[in-house]
mmCIF file of C-alpha atoms (C1' of nucleotides) in Angstrom:
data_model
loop_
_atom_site.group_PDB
_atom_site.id
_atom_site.type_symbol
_atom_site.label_atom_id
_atom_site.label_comp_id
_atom_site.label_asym_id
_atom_site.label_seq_id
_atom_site.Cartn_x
_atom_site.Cartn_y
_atom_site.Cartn_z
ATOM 1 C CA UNK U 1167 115.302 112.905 -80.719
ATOM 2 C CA UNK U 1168 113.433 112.282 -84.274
ATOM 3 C CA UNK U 1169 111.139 109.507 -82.964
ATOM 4 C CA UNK U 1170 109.442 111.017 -79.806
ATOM 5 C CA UNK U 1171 106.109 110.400 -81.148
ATOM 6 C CA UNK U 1172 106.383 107.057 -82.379
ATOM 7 C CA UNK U 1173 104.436 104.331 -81.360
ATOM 8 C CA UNK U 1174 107.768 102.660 -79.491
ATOM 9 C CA UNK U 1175 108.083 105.289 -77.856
ATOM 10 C CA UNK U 1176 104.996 106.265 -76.793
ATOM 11 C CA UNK U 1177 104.584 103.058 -75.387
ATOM 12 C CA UNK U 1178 107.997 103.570 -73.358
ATOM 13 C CA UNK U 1179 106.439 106.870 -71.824
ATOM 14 C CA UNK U 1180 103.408 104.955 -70.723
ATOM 15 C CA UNK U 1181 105.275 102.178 -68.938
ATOM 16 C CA UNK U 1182 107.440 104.994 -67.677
ATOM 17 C CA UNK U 1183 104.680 106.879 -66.244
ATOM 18 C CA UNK U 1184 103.246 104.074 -64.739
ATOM 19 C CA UNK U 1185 106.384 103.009 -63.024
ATOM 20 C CA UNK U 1186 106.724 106.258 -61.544
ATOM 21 C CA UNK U 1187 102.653 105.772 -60.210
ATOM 22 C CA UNK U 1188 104.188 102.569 -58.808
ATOM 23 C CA UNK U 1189 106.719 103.941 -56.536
ATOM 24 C CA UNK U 1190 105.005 106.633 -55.594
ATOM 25 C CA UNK U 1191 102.147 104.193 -54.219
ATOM 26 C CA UNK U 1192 105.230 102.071 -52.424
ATOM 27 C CA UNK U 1193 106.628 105.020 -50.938
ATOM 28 C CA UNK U 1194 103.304 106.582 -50.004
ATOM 29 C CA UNK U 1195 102.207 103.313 -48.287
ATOM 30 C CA UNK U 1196 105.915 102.261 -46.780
ATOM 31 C CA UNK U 1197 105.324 106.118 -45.013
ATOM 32 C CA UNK U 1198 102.230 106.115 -43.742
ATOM 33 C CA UNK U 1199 102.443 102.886 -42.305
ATOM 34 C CA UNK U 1200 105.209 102.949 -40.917
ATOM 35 C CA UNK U 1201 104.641 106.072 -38.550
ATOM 36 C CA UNK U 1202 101.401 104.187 -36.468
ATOM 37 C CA UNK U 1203 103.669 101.151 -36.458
ATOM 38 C CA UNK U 1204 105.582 102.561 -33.733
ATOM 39 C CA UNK U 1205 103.031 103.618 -31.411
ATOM 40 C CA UNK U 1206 101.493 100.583 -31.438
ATOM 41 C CA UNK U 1207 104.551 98.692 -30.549
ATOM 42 C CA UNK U 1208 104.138 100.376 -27.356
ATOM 43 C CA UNK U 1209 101.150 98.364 -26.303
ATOM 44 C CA UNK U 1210 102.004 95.221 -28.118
ATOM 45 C CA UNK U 1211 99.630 95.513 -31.037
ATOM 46 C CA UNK U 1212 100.741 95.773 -34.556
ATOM 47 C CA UNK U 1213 99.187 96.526 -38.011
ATOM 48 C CA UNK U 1214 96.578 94.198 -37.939
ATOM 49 C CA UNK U 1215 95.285 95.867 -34.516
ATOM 50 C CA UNK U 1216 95.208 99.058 -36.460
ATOM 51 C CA UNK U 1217 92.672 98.100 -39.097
ATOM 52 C CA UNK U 1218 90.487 95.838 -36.836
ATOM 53 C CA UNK U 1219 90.459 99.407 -34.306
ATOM 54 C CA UNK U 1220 90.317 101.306 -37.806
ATOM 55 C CA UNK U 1221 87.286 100.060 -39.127
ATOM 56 C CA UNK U 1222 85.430 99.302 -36.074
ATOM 57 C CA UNK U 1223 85.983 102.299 -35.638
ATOM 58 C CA UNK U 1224 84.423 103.738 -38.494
ATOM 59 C CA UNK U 1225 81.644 101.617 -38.594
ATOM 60 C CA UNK U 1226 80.251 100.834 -34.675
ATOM 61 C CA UNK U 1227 78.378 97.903 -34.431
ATOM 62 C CA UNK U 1228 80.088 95.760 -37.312
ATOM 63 C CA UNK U 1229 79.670 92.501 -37.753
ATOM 64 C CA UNK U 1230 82.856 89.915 -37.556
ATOM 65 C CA UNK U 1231 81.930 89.150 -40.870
ATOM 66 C CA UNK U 1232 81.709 91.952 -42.192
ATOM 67 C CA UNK U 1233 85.035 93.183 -41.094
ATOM 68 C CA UNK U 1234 86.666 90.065 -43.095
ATOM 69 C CA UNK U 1235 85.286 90.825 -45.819
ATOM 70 C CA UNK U 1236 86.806 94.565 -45.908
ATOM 71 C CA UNK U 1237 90.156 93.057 -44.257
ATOM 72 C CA UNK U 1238 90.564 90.187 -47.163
ATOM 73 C CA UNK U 1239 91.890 87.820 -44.505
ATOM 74 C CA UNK U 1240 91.032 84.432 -42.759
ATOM 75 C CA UNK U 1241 88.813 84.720 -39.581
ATOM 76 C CA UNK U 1242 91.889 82.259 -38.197
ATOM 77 C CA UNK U 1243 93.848 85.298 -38.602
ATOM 78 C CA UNK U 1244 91.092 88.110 -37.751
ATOM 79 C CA UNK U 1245 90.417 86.441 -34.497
ATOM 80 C CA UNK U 1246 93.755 86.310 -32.770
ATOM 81 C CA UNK U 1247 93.760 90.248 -32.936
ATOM 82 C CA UNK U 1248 90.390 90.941 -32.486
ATOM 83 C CA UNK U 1249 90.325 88.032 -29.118
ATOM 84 C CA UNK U 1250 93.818 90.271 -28.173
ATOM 85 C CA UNK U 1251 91.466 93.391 -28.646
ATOM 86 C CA UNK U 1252 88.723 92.437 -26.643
ATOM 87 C CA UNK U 1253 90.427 90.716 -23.663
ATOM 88 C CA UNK U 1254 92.722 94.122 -23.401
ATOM 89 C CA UNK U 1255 89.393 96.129 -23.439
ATOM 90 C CA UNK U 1256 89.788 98.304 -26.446
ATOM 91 C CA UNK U 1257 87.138 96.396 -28.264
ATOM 92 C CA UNK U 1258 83.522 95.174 -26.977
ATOM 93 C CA UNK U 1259 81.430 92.201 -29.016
ATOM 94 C CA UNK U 1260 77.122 92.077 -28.240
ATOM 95 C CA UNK U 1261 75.031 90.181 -29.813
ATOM 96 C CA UNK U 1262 73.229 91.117 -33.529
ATOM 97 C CA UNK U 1263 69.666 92.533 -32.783
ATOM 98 C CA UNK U 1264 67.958 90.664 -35.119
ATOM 99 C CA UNK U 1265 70.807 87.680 -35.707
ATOM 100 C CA UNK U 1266 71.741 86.210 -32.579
ATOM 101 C CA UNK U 1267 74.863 84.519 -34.156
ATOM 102 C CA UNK U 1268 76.774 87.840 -34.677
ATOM 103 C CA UNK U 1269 79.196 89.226 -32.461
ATOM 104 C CA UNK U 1270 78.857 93.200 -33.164
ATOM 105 C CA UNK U 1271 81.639 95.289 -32.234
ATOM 106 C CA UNK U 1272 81.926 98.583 -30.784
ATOM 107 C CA UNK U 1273 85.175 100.406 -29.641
ATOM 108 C CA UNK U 1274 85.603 100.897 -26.255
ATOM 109 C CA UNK U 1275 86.610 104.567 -24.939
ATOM 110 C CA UNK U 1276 89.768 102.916 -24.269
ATOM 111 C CA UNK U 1277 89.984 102.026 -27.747
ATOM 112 C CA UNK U 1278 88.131 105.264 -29.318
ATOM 113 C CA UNK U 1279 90.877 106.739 -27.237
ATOM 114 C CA UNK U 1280 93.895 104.438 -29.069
ATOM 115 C CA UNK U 1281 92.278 105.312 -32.536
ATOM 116 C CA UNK U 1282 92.195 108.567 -32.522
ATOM 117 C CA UNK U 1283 96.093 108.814 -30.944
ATOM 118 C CA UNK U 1284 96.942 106.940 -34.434
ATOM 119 C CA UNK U 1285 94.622 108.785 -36.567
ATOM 120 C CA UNK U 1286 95.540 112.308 -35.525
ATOM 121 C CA UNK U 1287 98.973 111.067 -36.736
ATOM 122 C CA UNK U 1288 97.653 109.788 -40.131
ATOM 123 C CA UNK U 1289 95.820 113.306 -40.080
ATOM 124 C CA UNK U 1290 98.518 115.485 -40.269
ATOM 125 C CA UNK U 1291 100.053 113.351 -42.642
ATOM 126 C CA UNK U 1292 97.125 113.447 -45.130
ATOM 127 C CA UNK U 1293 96.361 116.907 -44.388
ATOM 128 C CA UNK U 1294 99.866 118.097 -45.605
ATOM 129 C CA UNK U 1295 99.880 116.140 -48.230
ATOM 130 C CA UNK U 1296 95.988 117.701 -49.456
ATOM 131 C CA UNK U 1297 97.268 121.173 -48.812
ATOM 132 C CA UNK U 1298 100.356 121.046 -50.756
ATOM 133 C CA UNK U 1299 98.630 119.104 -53.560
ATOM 134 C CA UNK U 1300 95.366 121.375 -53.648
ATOM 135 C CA UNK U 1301 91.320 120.395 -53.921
ATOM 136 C CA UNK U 1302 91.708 119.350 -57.225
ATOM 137 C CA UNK U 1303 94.718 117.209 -56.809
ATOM 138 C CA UNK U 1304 92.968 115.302 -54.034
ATOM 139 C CA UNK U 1305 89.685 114.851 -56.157
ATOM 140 C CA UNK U 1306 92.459 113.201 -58.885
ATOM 141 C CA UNK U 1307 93.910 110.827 -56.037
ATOM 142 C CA UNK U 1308 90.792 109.684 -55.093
ATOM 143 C CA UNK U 1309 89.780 109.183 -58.572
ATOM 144 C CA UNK U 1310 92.207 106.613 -59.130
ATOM 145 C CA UNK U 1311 92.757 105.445 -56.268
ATOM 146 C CA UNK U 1312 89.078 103.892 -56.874
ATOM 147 C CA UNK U 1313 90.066 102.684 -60.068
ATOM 148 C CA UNK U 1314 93.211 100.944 -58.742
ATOM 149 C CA UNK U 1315 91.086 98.593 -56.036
ATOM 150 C CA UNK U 1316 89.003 95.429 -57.011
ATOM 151 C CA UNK U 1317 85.826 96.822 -56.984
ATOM 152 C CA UNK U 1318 83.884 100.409 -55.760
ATOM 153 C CA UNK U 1319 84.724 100.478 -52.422
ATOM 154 C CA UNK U 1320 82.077 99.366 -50.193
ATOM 155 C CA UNK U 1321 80.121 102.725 -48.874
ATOM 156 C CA UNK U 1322 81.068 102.236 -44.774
ATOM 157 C CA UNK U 1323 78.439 104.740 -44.030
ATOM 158 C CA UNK U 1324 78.345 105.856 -40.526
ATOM 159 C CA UNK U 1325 75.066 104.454 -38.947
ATOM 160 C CA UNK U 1326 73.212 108.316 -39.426
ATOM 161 C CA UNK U 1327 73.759 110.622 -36.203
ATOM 162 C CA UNK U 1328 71.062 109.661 -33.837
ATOM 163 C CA UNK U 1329 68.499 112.845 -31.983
ATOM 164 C CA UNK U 1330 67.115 115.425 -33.516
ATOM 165 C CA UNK B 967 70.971 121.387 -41.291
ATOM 166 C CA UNK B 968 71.532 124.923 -39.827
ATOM 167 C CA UNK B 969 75.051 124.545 -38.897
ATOM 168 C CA UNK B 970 76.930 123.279 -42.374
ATOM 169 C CA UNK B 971 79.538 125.872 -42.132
ATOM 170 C CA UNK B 972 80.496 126.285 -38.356
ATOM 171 C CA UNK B 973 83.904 125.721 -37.451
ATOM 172 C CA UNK B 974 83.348 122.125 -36.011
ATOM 173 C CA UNK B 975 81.208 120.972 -39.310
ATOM 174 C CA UNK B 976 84.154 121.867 -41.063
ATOM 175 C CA UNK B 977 86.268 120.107 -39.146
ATOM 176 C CA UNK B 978 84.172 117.205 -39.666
ATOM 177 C CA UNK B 979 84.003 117.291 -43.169
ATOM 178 C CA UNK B 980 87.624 117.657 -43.385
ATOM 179 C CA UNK B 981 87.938 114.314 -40.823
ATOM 180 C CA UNK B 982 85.572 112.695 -43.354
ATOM 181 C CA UNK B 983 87.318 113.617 -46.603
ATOM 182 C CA UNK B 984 90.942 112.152 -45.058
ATOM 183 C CA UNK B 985 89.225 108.959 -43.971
ATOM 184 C CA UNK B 986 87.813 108.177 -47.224
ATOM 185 C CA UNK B 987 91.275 108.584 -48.444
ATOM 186 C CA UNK B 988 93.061 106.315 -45.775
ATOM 187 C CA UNK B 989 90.307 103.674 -47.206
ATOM 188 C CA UNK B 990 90.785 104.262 -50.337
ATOM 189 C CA UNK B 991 94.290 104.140 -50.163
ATOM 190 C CA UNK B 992 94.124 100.528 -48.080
ATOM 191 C CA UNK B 993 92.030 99.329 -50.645
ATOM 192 C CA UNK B 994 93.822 99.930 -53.580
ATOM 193 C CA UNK B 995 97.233 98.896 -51.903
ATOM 194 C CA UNK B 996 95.410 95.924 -50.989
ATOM 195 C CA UNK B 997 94.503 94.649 -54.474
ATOM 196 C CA UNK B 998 97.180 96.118 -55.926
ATOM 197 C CA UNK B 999 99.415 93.887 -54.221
ATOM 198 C CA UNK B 1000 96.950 91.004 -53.944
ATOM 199 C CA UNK B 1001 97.394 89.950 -57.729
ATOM 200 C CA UNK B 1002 101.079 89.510 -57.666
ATOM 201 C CA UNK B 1003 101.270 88.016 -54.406
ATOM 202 C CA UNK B 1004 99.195 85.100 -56.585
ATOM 203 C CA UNK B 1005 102.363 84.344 -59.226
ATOM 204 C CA UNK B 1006 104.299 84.641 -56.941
ATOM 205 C CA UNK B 1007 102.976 81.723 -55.062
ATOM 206 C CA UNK B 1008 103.813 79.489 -58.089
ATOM 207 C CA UNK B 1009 107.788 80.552 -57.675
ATOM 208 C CA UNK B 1010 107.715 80.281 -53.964
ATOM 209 C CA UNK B 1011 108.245 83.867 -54.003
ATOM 210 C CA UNK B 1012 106.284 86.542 -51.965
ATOM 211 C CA UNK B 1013 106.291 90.199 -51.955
ATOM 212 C CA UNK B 1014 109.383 90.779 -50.577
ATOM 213 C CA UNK B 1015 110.593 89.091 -53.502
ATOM 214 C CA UNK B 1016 108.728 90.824 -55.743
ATOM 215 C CA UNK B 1017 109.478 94.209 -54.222
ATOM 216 C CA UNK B 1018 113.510 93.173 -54.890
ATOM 217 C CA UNK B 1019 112.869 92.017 -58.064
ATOM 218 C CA UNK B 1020 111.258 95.715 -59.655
ATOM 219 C CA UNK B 1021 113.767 97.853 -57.469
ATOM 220 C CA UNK B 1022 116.669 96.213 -59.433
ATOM 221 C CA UNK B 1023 115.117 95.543 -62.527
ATOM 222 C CA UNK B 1024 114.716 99.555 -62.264
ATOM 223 C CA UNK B 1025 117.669 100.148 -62.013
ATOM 224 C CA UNK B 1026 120.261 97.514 -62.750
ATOM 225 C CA UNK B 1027 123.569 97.753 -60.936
ATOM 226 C CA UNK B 1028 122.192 99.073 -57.885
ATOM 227 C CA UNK B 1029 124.227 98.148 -54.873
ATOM 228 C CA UNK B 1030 122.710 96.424 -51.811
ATOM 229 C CA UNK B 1031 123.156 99.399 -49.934
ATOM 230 C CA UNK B 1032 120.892 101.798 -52.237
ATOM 231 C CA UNK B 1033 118.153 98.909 -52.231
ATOM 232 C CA UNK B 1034 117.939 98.644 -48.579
ATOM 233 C CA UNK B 1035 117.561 102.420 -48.079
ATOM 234 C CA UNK B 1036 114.497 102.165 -50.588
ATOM 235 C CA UNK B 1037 112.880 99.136 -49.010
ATOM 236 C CA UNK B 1038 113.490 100.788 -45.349
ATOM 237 C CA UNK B 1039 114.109 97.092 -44.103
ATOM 238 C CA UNK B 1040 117.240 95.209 -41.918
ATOM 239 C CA UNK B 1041 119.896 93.950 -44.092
ATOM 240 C CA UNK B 1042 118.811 90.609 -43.024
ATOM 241 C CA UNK B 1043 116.002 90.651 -43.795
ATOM 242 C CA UNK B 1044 117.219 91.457 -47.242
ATOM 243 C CA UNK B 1045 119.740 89.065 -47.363
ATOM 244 C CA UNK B 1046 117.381 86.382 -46.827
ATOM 245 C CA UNK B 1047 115.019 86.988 -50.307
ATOM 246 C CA UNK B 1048 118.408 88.312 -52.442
ATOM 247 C CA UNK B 1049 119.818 84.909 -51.330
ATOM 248 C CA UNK B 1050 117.236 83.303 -52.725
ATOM 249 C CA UNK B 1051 116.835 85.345 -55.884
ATOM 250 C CA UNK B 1052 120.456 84.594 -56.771
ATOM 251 C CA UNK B 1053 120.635 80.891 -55.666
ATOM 252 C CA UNK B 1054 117.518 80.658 -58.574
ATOM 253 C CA UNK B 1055 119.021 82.526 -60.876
ATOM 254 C CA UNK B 1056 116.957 85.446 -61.245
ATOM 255 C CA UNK B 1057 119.576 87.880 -60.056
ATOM 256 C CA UNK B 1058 123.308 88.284 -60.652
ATOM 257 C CA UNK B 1059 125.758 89.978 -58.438
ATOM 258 C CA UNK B 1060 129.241 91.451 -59.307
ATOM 259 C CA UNK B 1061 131.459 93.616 -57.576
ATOM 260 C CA UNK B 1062 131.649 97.428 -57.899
ATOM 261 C CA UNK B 1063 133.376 99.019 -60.647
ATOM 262 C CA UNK B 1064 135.101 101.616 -58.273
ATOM 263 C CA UNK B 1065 134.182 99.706 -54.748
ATOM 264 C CA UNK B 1066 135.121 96.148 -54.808
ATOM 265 C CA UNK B 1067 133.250 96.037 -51.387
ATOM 266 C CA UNK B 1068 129.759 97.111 -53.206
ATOM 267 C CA UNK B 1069 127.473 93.816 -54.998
ATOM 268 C CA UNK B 1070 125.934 95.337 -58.095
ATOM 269 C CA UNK B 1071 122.364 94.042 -58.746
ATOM 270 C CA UNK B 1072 121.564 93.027 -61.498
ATOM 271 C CA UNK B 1073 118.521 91.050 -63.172
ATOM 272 C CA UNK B 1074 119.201 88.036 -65.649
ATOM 273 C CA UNK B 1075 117.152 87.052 -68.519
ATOM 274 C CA UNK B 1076 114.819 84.935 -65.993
ATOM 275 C CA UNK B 1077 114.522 87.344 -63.328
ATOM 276 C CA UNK B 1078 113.529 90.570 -66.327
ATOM 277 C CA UNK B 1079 110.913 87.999 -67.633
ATOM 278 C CA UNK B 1080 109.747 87.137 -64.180
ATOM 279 C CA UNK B 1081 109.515 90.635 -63.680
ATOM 280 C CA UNK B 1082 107.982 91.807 -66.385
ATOM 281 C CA UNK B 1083 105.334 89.324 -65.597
ATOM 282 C CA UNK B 1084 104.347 90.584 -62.582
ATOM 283 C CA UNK B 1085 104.591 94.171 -63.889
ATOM 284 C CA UNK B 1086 102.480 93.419 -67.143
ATOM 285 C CA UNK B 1087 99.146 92.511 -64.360
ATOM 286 C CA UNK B 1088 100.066 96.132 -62.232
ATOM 287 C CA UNK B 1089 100.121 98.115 -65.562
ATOM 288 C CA UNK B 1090 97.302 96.776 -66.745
ATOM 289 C CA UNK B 1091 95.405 97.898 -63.032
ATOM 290 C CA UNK B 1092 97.296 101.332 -63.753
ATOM 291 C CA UNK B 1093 96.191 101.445 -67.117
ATOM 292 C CA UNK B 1094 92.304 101.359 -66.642
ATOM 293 C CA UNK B 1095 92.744 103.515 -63.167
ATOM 294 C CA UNK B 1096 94.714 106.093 -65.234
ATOM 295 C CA UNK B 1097 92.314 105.633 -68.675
ATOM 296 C CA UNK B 1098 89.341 106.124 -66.388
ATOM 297 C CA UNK B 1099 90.114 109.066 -64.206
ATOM 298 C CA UNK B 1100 91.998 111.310 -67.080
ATOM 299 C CA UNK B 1101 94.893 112.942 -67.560
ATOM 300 C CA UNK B 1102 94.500 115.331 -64.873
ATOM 301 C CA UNK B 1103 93.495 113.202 -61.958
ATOM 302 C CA UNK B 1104 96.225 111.353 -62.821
ATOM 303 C CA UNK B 1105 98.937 114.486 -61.976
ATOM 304 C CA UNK B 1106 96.383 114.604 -58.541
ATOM 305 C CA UNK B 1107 97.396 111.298 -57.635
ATOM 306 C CA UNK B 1108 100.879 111.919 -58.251
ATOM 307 C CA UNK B 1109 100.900 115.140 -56.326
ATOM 308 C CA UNK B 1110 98.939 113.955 -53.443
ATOM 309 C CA UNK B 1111 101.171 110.293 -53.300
ATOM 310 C CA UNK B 1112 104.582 112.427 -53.235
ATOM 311 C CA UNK B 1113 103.058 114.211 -50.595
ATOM 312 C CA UNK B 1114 102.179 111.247 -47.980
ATOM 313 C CA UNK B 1115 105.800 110.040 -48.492
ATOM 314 C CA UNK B 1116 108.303 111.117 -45.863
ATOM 315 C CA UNK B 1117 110.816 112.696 -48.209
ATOM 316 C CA UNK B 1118 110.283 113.555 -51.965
ATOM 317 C CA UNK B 1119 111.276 109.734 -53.810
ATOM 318 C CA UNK B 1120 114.830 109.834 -55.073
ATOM 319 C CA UNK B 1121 115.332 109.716 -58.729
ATOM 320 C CA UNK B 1122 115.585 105.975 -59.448
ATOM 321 C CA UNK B 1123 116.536 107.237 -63.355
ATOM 322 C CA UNK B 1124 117.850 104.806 -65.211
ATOM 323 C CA UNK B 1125 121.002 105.050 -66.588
ATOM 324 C CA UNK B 1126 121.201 106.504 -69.973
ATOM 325 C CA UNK B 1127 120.498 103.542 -72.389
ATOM 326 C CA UNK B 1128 123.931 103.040 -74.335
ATOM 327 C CA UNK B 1129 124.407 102.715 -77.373
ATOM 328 C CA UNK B 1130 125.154 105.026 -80.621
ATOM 329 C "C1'" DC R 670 148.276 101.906 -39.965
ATOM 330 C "C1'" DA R 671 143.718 102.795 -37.949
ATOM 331 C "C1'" DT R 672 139.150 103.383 -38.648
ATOM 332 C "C1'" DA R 673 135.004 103.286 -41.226
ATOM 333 C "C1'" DT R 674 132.059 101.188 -44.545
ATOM 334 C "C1'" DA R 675 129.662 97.448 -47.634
ATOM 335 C "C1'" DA R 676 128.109 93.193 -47.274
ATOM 336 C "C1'" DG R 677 127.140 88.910 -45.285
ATOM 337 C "C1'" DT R 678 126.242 85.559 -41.462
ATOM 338 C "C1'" DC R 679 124.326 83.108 -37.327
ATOM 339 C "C1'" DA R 680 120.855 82.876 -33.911
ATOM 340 C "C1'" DA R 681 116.617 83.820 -31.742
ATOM 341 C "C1'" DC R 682 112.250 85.808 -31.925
ATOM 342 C "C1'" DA R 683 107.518 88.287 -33.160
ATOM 343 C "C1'" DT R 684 103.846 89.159 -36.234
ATOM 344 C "C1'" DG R 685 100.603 88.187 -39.398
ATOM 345 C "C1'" DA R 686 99.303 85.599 -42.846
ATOM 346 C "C1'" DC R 687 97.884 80.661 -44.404
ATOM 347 C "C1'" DT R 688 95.431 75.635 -44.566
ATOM 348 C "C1'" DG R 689 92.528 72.191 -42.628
ATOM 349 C "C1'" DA R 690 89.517 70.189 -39.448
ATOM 350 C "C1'" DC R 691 86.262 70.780 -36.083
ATOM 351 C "C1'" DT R 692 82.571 72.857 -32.633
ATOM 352 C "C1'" DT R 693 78.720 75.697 -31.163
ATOM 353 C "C1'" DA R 694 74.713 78.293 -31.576
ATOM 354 C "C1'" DA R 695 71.274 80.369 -34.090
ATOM 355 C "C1'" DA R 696 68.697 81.253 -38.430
ATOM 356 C "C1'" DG R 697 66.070 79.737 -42.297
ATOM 357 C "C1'" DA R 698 63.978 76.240 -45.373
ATOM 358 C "C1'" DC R 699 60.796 72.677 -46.045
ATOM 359 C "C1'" DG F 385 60.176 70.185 -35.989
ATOM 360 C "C1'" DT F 386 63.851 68.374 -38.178
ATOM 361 C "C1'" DC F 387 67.495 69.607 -41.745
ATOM 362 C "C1'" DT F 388 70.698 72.602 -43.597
ATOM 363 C "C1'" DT F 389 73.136 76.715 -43.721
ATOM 364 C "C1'" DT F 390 75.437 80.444 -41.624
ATOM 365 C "C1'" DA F 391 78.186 83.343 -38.035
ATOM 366 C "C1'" DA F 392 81.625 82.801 -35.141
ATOM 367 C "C1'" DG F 393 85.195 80.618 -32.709
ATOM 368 C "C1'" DT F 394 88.872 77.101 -31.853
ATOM 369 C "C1'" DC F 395 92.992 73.994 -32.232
ATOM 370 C "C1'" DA F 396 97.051 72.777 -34.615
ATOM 371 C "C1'" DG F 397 100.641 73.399 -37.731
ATOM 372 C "C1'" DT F 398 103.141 76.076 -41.244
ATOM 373 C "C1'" DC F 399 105.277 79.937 -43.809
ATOM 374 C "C1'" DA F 400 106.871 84.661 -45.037
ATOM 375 C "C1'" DT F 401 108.690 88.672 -43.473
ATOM 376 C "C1'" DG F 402 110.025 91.525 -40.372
ATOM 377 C "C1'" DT F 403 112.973 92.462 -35.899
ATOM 378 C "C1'" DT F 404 117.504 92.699 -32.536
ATOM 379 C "C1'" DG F 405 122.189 91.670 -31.477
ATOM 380 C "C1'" DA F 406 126.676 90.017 -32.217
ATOM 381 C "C1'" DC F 407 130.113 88.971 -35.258
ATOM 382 C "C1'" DT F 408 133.143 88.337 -39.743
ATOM 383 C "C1'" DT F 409 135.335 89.630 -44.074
ATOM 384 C "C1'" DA F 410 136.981 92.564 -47.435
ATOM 385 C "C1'" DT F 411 137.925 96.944 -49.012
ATOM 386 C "C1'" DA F 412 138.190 101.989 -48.805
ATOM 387 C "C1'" DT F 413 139.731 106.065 -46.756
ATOM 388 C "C1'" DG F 414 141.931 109.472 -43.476
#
DNA sequence: CATATAAGTCAACATGACTGACTTAAAGAC
DNA sequence: GTCTTTAAGTCAGTCATGTTGACTTATATG
């Protein structure tokens, strides 16, 4: 116990502490995966399903393009889920306004329907964790949670609340 | 902007504050586990791999068993990546000291340095995430990760280093 | 001795990722 | 008005990682 503060040791505590960030992240993510996982088995859609109803979700009117480049995958792989999407009617695709090329997409009520049955989940989830952590816990997570991705986070601003 | 503290703006505000963090938290997963995924490649290893690789290097003489209830996957699907971990040498196996059933993990001197390889790129991520947020936000993030995580994350301590 | 447990195995299958090559339609540049 | 680039989709093949189900082997335990 006569070294605690040297630099060896220090460096042990760091590594220490940063395993333990680690795990918790694994754990964290193995959880909250894992519980929308099994409702979407029951319409034969898996995680990729999720994020493509996820983000379109969040932002309506996306373009394809746009969703890669959140997802960080091939549009090989993007467009066997989203085609799966669309044909089962929980996703619709219209043209861009101004770019005739794009395909924006829009959920469907059936699929505004299936996002918010595996939000609501992911909802309780977060809000338990929030509550039991307090406000300035969650300011802390989000802190570095930012610092542990690539780069800022893209805004995915809703589209502002149309009428008056 | 009459109505910022009815009931329903709350609720809104409270939807938008858990989104941002089930974004966040994709996005830092997502590059967090992007980077390894990369030297891995080079082994013809892949995250599953890697994900066996830190739980034993964590804690070294874990039994198959113990890893399986931390990865929550099929012992198959196990078997399949420890097979190949051992076959290349990067972990060793050996029965248990007081069950002869049990295979003891353990890593050898090419699995550690494999793993500390991958680790070295992750601390560094945790290192300016943790640097840039503080002290305190740091704690948040621990707090709020324990919380999203079905049960509270066993121990994982590592046996008391031996030795005078 | 009977049963339960730790681990492994064989087989078949689903999902979600990848590369590479190619097409179509529309936008933008000159 | 042609040329080039871009948005999107397609076809084909492959790989990694997960699943279920049935079974074996060795050892521990009641």
């Amino acid at each position: 116990m006569t070294d605690l503060k040297t630099g060896a040791n220090l460096l042990f505590l760091r590594e220490e502490e940063i395993r333990q960030g680690v795990e918790l992240l694994f754990y964290a993510y193995r959880d909250f995966t894992g519980e929308p996982d099994k409702i979407l088995a029951r319409y034969g859609f898996g995680r990729a399903h999720h994020r493509a109803l996820y983000f379109v979700g969040r932002k309506p009117g996306m373009s394809v393009s746009e969703l890669l480049s959140i997802l960080h995958i091939t549009k090989q792989s993007l467009s066997r889920v989203l085609k799966q999407l669309v044909d089962d009617g929980f996703i619709d695709q219209r043209p861009g306004d101004h770019d005739r090329r794009q395909r924006l997409l829009t959920l469907t009520a059936k699929g505004a329907a299936l996002e918010r049955e595996l939000f609501v989940r992911q909802r309780e989830r977060f809000s338990r964790a929030y509550r039991a952590a307090g406000a300035e816990a969650v300011n802390g997570f989000r802190k570095v949670l930012a610092g542990l991705a690539d780069e800022p986070p893209p805004a995915l601003a809703r589209p502002p609340i149309s009428g008056k």
